[in-house]
PDB file of C-alpha atoms in Angstrom:
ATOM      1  CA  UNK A   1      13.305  -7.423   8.780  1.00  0.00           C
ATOM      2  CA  UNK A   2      10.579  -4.305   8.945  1.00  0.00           C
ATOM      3  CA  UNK A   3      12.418  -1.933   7.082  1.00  0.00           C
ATOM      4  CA  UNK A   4       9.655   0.589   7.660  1.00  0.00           C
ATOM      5  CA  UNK A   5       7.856   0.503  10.902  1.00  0.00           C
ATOM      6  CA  UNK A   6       4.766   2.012  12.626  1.00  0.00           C
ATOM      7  CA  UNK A   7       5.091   1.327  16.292  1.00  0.00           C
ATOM      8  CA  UNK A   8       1.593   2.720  17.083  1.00  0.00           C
ATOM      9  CA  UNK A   9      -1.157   0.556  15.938  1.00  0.00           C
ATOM     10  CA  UNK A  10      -3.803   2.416  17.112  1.00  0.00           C
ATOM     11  CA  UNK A  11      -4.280   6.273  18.061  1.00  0.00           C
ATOM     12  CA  UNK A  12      -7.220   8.138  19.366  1.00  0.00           C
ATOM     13  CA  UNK A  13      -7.786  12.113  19.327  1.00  0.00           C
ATOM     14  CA  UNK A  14     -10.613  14.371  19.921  1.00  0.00           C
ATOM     15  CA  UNK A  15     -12.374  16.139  17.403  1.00  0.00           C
ATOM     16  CA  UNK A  16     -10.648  19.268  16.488  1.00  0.00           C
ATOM     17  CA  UNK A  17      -7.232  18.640  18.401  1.00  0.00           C
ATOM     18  CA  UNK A  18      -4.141  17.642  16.282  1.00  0.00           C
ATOM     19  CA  UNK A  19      -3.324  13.669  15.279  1.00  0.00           C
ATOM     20  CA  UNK A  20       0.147  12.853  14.655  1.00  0.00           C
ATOM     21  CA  UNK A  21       0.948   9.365  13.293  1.00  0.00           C
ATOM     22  CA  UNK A  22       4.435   8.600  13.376  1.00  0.00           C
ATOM     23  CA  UNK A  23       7.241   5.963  10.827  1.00  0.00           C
ATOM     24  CA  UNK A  24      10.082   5.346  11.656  1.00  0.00           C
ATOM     25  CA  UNK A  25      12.918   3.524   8.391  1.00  0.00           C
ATOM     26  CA  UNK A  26      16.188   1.574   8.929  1.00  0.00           C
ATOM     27  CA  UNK A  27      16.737   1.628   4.983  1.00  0.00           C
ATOM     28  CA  UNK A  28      19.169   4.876   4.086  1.00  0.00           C
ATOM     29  CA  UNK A  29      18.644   4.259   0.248  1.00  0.00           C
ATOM     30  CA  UNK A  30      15.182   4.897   0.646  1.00  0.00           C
ATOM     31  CA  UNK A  31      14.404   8.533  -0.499  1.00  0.00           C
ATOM     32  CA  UNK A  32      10.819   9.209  -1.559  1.00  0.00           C
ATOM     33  CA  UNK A  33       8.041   8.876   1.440  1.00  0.00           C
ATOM     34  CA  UNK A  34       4.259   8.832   0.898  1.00  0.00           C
ATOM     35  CA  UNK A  35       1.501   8.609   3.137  1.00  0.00           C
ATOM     36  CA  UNK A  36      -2.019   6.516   2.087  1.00  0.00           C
ATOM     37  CA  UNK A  37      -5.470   6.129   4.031  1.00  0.00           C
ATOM     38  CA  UNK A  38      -7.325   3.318   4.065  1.00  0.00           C
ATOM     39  CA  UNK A  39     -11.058   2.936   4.854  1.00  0.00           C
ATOM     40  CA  UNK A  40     -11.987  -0.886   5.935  1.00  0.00           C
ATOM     41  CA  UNK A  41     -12.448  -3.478   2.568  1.00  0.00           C
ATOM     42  CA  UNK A  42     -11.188  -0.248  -0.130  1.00  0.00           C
ATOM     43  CA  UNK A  43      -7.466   0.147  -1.337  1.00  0.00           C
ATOM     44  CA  UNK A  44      -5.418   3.002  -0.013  1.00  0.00           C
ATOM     45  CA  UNK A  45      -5.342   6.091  -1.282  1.00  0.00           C
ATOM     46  CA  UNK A  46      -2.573   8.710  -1.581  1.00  0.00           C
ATOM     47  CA  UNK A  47      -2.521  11.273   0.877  1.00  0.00           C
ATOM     48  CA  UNK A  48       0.663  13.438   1.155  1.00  0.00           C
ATOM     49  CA  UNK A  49       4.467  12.490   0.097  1.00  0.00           C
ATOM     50  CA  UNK A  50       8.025  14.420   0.393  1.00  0.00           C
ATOM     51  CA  UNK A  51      10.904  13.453  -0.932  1.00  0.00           C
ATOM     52  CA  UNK A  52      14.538  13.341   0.677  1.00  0.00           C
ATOM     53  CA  UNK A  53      15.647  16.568  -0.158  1.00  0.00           C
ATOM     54  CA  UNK A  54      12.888  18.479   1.862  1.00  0.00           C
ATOM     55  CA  UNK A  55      11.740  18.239   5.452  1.00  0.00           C
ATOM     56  CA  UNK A  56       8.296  19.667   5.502  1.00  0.00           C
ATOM     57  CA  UNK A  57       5.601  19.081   3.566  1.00  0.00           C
ATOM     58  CA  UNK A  58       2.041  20.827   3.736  1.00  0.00           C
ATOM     59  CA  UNK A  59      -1.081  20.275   2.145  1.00  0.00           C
ATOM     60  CA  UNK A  60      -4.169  22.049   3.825  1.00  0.00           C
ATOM     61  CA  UNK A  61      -4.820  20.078   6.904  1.00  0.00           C
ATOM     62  CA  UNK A  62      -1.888  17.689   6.529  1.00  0.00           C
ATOM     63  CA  UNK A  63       1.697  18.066   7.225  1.00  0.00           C
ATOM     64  CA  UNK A  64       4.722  15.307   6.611  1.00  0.00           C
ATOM     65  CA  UNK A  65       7.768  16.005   8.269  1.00  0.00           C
ATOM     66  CA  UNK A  66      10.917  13.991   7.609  1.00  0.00           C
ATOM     67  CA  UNK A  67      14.082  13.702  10.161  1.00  0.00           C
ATOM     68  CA  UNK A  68      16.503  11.923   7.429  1.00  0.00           C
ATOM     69  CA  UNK A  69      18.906  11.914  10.638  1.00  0.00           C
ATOM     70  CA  UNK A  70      16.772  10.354  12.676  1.00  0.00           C
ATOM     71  CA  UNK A  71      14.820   8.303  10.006  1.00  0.00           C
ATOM     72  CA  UNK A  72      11.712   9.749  10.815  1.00  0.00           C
ATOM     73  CA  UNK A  73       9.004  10.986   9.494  1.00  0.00           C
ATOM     74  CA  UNK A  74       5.235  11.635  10.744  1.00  0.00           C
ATOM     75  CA  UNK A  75       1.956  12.895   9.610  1.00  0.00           C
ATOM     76  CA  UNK A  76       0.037  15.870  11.460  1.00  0.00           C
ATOM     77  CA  UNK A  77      -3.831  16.308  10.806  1.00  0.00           C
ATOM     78  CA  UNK A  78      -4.682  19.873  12.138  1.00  0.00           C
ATOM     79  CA  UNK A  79      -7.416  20.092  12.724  1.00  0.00           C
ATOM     80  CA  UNK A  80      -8.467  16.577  13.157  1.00  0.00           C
ATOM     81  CA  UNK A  81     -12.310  15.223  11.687  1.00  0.00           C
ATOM     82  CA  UNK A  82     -14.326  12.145  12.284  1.00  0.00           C
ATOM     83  CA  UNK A  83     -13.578  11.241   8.419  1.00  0.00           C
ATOM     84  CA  UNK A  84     -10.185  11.472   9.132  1.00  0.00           C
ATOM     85  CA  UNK A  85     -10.838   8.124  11.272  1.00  0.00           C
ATOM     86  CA  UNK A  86      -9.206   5.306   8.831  1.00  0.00           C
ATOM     87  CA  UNK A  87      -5.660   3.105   8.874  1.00  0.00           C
ATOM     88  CA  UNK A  88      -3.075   5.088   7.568  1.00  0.00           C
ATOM     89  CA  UNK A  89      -0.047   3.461   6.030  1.00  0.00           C
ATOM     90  CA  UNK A  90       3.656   4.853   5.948  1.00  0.00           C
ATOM     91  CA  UNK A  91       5.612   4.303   2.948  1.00  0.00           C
ATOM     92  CA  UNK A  92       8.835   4.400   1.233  1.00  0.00           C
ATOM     93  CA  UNK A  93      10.777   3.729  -1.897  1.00  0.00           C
ATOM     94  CA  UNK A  94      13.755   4.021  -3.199  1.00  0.00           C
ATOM     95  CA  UNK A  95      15.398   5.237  -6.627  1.00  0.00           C
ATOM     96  CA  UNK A  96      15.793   2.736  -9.190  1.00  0.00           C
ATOM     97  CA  UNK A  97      14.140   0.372 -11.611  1.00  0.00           C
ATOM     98  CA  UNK A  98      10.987  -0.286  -9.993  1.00  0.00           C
ATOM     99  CA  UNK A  99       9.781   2.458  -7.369  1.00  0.00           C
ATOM    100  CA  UNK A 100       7.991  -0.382  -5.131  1.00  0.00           C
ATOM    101  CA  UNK A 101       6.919   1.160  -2.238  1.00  0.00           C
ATOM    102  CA  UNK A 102       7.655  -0.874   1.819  1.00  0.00           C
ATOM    103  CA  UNK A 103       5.075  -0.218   3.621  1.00  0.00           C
ATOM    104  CA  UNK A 104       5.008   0.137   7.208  1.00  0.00           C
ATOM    105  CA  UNK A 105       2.354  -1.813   9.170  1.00  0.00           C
ATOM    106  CA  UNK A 106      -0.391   0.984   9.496  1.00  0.00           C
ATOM    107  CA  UNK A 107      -2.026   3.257  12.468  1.00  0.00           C
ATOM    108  CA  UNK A 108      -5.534   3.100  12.689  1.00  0.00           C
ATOM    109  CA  UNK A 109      -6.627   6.530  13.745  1.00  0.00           C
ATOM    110  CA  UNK A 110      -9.765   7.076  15.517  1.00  0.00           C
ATOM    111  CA  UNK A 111     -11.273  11.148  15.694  1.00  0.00           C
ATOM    112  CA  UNK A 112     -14.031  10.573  18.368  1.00  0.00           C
ATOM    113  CA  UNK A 113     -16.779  13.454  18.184  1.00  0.00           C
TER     114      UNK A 113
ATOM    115  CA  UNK B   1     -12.905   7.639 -15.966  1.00  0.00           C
ATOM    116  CA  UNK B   2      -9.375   6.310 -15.112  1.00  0.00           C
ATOM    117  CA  UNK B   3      -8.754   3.935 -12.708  1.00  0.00           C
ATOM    118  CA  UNK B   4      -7.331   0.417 -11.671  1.00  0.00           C
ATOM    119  CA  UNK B   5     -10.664  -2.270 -11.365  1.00  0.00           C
ATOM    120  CA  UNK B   6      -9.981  -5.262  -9.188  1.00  0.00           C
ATOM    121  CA  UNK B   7     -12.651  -8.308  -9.361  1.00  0.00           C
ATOM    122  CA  UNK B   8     -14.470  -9.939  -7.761  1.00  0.00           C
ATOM    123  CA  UNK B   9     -14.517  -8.056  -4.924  1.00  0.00           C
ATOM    124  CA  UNK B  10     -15.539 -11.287  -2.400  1.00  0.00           C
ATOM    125  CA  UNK B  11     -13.943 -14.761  -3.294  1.00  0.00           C
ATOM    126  CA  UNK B  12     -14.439 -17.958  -1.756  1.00  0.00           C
ATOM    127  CA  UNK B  13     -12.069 -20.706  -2.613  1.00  0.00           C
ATOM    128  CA  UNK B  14     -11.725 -24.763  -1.515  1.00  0.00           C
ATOM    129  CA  UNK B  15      -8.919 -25.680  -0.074  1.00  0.00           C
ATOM    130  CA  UNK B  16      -6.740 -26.998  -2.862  1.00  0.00           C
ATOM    131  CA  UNK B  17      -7.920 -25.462  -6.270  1.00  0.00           C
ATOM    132  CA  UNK B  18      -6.568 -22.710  -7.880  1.00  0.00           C
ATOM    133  CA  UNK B  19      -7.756 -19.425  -7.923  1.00  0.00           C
ATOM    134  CA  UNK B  20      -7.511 -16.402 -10.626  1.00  0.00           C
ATOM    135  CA  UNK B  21      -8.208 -12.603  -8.866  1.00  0.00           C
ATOM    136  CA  UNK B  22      -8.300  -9.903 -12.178  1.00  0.00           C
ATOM    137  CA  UNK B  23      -6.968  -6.466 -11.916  1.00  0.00           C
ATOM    138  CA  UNK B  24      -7.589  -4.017 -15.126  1.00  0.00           C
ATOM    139  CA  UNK B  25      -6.346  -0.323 -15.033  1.00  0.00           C
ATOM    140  CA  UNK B  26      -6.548   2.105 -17.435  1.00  0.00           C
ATOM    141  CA  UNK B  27      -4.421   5.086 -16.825  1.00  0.00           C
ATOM    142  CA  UNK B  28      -1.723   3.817 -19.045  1.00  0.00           C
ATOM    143  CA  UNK B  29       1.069   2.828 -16.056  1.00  0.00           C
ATOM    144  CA  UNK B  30       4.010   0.985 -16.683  1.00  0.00           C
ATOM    145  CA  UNK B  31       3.937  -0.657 -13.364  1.00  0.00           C
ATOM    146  CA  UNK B  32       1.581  -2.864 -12.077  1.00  0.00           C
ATOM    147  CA  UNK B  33       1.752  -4.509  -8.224  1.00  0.00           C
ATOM    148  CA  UNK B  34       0.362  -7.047  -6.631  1.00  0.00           C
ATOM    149  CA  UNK B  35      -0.158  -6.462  -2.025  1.00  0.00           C
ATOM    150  CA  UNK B  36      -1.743  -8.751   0.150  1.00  0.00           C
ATOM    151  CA  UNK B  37      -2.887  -7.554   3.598  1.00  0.00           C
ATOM    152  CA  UNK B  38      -3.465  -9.473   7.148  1.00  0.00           C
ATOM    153  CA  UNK B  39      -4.246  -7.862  10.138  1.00  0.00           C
ATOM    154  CA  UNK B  40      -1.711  -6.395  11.821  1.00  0.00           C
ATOM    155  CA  UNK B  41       0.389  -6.413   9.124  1.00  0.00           C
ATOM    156  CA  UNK B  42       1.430  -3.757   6.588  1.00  0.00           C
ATOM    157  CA  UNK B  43       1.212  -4.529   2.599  1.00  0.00           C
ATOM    158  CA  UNK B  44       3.705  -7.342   1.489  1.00  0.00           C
ATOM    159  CA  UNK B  45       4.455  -7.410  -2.466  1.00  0.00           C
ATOM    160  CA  UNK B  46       3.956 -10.158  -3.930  1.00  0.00           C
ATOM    161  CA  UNK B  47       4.752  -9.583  -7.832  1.00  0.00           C
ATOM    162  CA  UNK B  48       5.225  -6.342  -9.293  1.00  0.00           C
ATOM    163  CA  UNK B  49       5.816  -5.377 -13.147  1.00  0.00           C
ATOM    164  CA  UNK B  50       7.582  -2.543 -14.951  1.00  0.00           C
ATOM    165  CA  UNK B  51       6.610  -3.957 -18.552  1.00  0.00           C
ATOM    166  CA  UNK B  52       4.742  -6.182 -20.605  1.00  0.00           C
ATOM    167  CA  UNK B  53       5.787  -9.846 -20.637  1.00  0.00           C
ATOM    168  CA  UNK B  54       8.114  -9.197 -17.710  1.00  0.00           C
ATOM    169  CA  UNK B  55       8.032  -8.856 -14.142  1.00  0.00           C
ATOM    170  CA  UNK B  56       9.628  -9.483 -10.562  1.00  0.00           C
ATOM    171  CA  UNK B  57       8.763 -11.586  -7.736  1.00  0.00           C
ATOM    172  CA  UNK B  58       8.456  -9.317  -4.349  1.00  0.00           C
ATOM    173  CA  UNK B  59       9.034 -10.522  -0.719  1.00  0.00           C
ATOM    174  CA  UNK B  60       5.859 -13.302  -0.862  1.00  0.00           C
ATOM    175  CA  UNK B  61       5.926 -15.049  -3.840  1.00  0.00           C
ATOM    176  CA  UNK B  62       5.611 -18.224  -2.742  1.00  0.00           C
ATOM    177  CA  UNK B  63       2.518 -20.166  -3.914  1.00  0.00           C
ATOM    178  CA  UNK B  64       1.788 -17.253  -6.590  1.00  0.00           C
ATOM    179  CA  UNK B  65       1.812 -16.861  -9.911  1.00  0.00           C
ATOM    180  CA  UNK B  66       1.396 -13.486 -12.518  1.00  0.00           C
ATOM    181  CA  UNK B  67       1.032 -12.747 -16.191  1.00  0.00           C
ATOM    182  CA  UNK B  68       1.369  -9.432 -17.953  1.00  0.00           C
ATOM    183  CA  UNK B  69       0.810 -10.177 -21.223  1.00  0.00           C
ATOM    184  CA  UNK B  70      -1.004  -6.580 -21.739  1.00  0.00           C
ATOM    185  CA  UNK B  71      -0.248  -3.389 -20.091  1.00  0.00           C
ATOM    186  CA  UNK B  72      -3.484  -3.180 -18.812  1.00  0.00           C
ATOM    187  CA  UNK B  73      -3.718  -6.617 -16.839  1.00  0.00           C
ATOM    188  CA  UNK B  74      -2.219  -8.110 -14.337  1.00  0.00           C
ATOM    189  CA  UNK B  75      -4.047 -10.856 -12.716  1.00  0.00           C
ATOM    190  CA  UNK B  76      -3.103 -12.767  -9.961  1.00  0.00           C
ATOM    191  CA  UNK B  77      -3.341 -16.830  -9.773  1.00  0.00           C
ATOM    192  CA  UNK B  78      -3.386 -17.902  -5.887  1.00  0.00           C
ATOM    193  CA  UNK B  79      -2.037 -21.682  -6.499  1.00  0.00           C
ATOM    194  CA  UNK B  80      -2.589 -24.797  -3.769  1.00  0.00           C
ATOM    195  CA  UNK B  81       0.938 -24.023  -2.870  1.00  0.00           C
ATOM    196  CA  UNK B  82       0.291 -21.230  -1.063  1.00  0.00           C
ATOM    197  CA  UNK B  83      -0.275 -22.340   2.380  1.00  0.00           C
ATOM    198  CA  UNK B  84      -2.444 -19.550   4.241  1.00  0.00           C
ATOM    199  CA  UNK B  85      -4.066 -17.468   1.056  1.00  0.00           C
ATOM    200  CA  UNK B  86      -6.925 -16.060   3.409  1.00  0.00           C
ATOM    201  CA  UNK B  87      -6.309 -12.194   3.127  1.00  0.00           C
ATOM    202  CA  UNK B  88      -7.209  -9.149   1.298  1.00  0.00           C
ATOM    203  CA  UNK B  89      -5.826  -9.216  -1.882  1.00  0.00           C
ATOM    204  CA  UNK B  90      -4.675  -5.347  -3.708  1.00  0.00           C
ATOM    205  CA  UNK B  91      -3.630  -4.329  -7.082  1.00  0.00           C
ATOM    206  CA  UNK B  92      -2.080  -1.040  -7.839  1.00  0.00           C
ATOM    207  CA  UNK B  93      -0.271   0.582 -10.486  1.00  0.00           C
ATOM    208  CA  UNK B  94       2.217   3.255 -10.571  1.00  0.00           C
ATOM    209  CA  UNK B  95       3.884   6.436 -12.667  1.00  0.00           C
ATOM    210  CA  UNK B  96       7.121   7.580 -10.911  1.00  0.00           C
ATOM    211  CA  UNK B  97       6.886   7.082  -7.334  1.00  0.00           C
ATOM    212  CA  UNK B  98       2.854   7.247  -6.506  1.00  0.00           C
ATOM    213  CA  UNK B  99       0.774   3.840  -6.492  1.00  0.00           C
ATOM    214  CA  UNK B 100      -2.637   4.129  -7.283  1.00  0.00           C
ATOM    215  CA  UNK B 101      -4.515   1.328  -5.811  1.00  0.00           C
ATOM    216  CA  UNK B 102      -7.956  -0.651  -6.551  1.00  0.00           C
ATOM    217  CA  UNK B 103     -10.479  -1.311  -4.358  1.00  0.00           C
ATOM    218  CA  UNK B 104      -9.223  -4.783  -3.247  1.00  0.00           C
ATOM    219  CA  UNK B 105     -10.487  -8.290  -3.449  1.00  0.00           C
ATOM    220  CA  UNK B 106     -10.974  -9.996  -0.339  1.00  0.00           C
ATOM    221  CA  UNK B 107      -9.923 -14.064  -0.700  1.00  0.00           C
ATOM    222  CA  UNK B 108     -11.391 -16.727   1.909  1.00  0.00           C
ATOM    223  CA  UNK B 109     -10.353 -20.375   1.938  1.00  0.00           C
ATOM    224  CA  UNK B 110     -13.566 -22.417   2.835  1.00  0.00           C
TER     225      UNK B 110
END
């Protein structure tokens, strides 16, 4: 049972036009949300997260909104670069005793030049 | 300079022996995890830990074992049991809700 789920596994966008990588969650409980890239044989690395009591959150070129009624969030890159091309991985987690994050299964996201 | 080291960073394994993947941080976290990554797939937990000389079994944890018998380690012993170890193998360690992860080891069964 995926609790967190990325139904695209792979997304292509042009060089300077906007990516948007979208999770979708079944778990209610979960209330923390993080994004992570990750380049091929190197761990992930933290990119952007929001938690449950916002719906919008920016950080230069990146942008996580959340639809708690819709269990939804996604990830805009405006405007999209060639290094932005990497896996990225939804995540979520949930208050309690030990903050593991469920992951969803990852978009790999290709900026062609 | 603070971080989470993972070694080695290529193993090769027979089928049947036991195999021992280190992971060392230093930014003075609690928790420590344990991922493992196949194509296709997202990151499964395997073990995670919230404090020395304890910790939890995650959704895999079949054919694994763990020790955290410092808070800086947390190695990772892939047993016989486990039936299809072949994967990339990550460590990462938390404070609050953010997991900082190492730079993976990547485990082949030869």
């Amino acid at each position: 049972d995926q609790q967190v789920k990325q139904n695209s596994p792979s997304l292509s966008v042009q060089e300077g036009r906007i990516s948007i990588l979208n999770c979708d969650y079944t778990n209610s409980m979960f209330d923390y949300f993080l994004w992570y890239k990750k380049y091929p044989a190197e761990g992930p690395t933290f990119l952007i997260s929001i938690s449950s009591i916002k719906d919008k959150n920016e950080d230069g070129r990146f942008t996580v909104f959340l639809n708690k009624s819709a269990k939804h969030l996604s990830l805009h890159i405006v405007p999209s670069q060639p290094g932005d091309s990497a896996v990225y991985f939804c995540a979520a987690s949930r208050a309690g005793s030990a903050r593991q994050l469920t992951f969803g299964s990852g978009t790999q996201l290709t900026v062609l030049p | 300079d603070g971080g989470i080291t993972q070694s080695p960073k290529y193993l090769f394994r027979k089928e049947g022996q036991n195999v021992t993947l280190s992971c060392e941080q230093n930014l003075n976290h609690d928790a420590m995890y344990w991922y493992r990554q196949d194509p296709g797939q997202g990151l499964r937990l395997i073990y995670y830990s919230q404090i020395v000389n304890d910790f939890q079994k995650g959704d895999i944890a079949e054919g694994y074992s763990v020790s955290r018998e410092k808070k800086e380690s947390f190695p990772l012993t892939v047993t016989s049991a486990q039936k299809n170890p072949t994967a990339f193998y990550l460590c990462a360690s938390s404070i609050e809700s953010e997991a900082f992860f190492g730079q993976g080891t990547r485990l082949t069964v030869v």
